XYZ file of N, CA, C and O in Angstrom:
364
model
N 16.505 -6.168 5.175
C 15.075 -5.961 5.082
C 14.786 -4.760 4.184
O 15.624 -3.897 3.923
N 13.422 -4.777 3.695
C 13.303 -3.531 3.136
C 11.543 -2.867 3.232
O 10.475 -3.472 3.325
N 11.888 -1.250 3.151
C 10.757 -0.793 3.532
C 10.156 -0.187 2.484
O 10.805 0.478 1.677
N 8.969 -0.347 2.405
C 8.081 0.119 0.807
C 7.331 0.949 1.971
O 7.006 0.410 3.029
N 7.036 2.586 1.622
C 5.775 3.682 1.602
C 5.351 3.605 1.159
O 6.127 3.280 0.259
N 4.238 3.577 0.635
C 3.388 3.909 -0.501
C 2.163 4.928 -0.204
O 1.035 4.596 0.161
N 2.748 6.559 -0.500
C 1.344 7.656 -0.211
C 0.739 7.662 -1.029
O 1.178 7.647 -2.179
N -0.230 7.681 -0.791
C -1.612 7.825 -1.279
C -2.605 9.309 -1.262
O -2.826 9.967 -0.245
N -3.045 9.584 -2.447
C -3.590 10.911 -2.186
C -4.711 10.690 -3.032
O -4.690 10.320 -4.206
N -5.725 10.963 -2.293
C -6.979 10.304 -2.789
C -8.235 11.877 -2.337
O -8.356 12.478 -1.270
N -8.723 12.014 -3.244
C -10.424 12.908 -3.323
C -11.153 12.687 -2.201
O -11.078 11.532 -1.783
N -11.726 13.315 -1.683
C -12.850 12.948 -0.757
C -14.008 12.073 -1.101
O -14.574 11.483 -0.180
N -14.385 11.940 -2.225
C -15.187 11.107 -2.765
C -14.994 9.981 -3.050
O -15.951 9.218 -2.922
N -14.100 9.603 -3.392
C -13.368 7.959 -3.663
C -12.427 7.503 -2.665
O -11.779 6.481 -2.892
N -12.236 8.326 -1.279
C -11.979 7.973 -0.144
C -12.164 6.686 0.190
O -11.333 5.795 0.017
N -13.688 6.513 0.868
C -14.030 5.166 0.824
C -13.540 3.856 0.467
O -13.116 3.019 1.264
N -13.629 3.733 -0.803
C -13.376 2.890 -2.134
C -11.762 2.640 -1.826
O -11.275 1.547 -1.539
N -11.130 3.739 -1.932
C -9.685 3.617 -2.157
C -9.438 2.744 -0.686
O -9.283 1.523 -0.673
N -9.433 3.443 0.309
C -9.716 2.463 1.960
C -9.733 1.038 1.787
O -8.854 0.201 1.995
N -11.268 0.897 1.238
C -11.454 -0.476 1.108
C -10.320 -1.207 0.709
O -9.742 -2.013 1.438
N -9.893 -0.837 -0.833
C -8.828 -1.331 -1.518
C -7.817 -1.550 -0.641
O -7.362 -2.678 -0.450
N -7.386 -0.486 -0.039
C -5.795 -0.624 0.418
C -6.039 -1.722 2.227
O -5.113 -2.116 2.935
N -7.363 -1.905 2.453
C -7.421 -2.515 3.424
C -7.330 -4.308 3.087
O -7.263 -5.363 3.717
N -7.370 -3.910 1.937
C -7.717 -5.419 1.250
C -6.666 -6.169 1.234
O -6.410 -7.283 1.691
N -5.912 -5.148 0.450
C -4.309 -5.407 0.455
C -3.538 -5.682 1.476
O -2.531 -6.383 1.375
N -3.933 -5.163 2.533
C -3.119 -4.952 3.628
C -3.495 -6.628 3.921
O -2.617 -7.490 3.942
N -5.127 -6.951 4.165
C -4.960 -8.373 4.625
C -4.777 -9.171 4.165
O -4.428 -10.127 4.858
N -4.886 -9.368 2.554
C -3.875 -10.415 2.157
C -2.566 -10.648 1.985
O -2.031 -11.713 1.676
N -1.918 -9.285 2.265
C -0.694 -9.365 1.511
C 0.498 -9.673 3.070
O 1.728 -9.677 3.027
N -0.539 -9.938 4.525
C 0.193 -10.338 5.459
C 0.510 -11.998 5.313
O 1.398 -12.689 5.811
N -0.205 -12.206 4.737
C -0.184 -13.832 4.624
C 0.791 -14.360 3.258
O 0.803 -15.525 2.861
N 1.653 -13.143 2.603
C 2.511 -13.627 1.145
C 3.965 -13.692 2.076
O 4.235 -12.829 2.911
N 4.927 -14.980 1.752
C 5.990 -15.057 2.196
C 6.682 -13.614 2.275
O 6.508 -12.561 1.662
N 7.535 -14.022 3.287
C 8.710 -13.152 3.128
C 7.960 -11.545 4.033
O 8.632 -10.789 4.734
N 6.724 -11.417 3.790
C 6.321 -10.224 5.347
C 6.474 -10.110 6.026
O 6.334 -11.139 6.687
N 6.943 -8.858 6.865
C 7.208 -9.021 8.091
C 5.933 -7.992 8.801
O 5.300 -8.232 9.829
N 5.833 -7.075 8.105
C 4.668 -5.956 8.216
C 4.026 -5.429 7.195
O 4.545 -5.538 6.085
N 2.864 -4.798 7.325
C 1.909 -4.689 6.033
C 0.990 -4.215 6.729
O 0.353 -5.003 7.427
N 0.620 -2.669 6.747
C -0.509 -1.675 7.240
C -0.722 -0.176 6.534
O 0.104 0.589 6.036
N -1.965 -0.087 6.671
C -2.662 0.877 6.283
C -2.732 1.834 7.268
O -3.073 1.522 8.409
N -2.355 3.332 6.862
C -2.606 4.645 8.068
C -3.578 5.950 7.392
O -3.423 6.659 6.397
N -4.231 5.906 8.046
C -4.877 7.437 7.638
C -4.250 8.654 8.438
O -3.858 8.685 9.604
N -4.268 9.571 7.546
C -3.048 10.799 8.018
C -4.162 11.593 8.929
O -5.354 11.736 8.656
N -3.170 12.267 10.552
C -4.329 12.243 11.274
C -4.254 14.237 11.000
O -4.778 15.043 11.769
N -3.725 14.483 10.140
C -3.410 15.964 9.306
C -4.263 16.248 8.425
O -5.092 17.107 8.726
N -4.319 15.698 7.238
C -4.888 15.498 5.983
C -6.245 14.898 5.505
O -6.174 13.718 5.163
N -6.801 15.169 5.465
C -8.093 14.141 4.990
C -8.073 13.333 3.639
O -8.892 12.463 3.341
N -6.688 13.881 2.628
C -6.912 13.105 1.582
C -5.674 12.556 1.172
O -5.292 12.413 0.010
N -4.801 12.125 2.690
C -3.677 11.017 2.583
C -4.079 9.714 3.220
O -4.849 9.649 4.179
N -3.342 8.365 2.456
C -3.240 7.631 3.077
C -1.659 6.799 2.769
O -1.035 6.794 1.708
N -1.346 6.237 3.861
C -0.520 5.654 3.374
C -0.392 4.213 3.820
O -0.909 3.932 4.901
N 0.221 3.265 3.144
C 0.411 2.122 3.143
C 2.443 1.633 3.529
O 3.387 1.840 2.767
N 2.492 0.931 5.034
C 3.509 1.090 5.058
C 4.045 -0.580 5.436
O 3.603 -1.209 6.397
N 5.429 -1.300 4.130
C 5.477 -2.891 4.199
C 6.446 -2.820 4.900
O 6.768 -1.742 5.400
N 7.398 -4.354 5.183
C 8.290 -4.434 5.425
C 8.459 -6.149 5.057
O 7.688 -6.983 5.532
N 9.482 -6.463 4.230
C 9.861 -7.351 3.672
C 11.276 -8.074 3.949
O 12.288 -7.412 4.178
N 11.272 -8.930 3.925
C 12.651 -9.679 4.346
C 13.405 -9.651 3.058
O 14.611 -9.830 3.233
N 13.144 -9.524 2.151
C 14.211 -9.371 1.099
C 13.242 -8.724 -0.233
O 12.063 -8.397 -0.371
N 14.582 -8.754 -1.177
C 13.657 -8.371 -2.654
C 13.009 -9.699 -3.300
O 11.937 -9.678 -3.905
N 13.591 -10.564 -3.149
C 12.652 -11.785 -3.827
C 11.129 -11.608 -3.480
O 10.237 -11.532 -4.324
N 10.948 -11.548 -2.021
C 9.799 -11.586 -1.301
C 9.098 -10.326 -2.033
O 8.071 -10.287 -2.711
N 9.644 -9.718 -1.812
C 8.650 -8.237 -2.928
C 8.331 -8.285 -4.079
O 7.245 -7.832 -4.439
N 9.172 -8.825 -4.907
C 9.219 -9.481 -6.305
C 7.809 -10.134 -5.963
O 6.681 -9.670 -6.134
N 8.171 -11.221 -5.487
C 6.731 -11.983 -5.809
C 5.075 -11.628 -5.551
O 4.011 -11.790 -6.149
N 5.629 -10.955 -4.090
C 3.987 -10.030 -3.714
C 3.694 -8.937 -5.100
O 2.562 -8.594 -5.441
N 4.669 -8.598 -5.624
C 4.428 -7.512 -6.403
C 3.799 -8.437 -8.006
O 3.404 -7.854 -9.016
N 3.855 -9.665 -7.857
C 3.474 -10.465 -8.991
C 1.835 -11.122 -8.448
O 1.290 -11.510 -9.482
N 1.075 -11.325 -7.469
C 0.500 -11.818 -6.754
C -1.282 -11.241 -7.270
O -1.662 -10.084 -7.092
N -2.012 -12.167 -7.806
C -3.210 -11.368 -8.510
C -3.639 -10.565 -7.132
O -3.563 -9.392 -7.498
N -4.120 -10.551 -5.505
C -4.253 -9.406 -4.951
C -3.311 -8.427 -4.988
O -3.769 -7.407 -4.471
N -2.044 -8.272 -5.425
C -1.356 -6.437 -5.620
C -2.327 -6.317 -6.605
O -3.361 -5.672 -6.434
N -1.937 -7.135 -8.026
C -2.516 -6.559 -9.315
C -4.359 -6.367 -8.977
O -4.825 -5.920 -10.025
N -4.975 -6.461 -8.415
C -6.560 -6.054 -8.913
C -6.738 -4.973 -7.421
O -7.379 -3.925 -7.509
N -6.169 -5.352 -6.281
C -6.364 -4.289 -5.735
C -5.286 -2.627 -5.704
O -5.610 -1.549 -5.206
N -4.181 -2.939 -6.320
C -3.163 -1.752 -6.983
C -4.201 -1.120 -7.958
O -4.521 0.061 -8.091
N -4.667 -2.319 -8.649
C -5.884 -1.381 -9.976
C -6.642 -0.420 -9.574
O -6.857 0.671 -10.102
N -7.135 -0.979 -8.383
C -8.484 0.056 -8.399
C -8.134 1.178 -7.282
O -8.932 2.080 -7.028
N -6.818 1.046 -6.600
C -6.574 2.535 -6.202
C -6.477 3.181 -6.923
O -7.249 4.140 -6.921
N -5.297 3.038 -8.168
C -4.949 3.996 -8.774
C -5.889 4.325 -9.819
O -5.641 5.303 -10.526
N -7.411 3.335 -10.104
C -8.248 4.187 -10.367
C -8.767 5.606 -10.382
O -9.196 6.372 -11.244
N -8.505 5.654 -8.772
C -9.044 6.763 -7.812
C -8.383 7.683 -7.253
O -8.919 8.702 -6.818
N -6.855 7.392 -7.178
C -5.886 7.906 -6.258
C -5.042 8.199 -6.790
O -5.182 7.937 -7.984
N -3.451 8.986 -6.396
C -2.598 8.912 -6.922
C -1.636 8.435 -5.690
O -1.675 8.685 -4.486
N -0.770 7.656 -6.478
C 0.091 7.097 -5.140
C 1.549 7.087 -5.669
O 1.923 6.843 -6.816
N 2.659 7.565 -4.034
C 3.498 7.815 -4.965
C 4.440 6.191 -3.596
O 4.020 5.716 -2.541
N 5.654 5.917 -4.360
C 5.887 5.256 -3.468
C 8.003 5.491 -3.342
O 8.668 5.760 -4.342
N 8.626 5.301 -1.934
C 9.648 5.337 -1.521
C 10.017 3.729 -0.982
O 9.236 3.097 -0.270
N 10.806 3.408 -1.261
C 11.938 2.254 -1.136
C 12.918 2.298 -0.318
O 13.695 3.210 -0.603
N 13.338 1.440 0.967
C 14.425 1.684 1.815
C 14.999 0.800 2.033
O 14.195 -0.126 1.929
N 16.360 0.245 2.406
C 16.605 -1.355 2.739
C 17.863 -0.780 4.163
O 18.777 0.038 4.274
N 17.284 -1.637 4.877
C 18.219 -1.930 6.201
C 18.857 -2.671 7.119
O 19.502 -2.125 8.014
């Protein structure tokens, strides 16, 4: 299996927006083969982290979510707003 982080560090002002986005993601991207988990956390520290945390049954399965027009238009418009950094794990 493998685990994608993805932090997020986002302005107080495009907070919102960025949310939306990564909530978007979160619900379509439970329904792309090969998911096993797929959620959004707001840091209960920080006001201008978020993070997004997957879990995938293999790399194919990531491969393809990572090809999937919801990554590409909602990935867009975080990193409009945000900067996101992301960590990779397999277990």
């Amino acid at each position: 299996m493998i685990r994608v982080n993805v932090f997020i560090k986002v302005e107080e002002r495009n907070y919102p927006s960025v949310l939306e986005a990564a909530k978007e993601l979160t619900a379509k991207s439970l329904g792309d083969a090969g998911c096993i988990a797929y959620d959004v956390f707001a840091s209960a520290t920080r006001k201008d982290v978020l993070m997004i945390c997957e879990t995938w049954s293999d790399e194919a399965s990531l491969d393809a979510h990572a090809k999937t027009p919801h990554f590409a238009e909602c990935v867009a418009r975080i990193e409009a707003h945000a900067a996101m950094k992301i960590e990779k794990f397999e277990f």
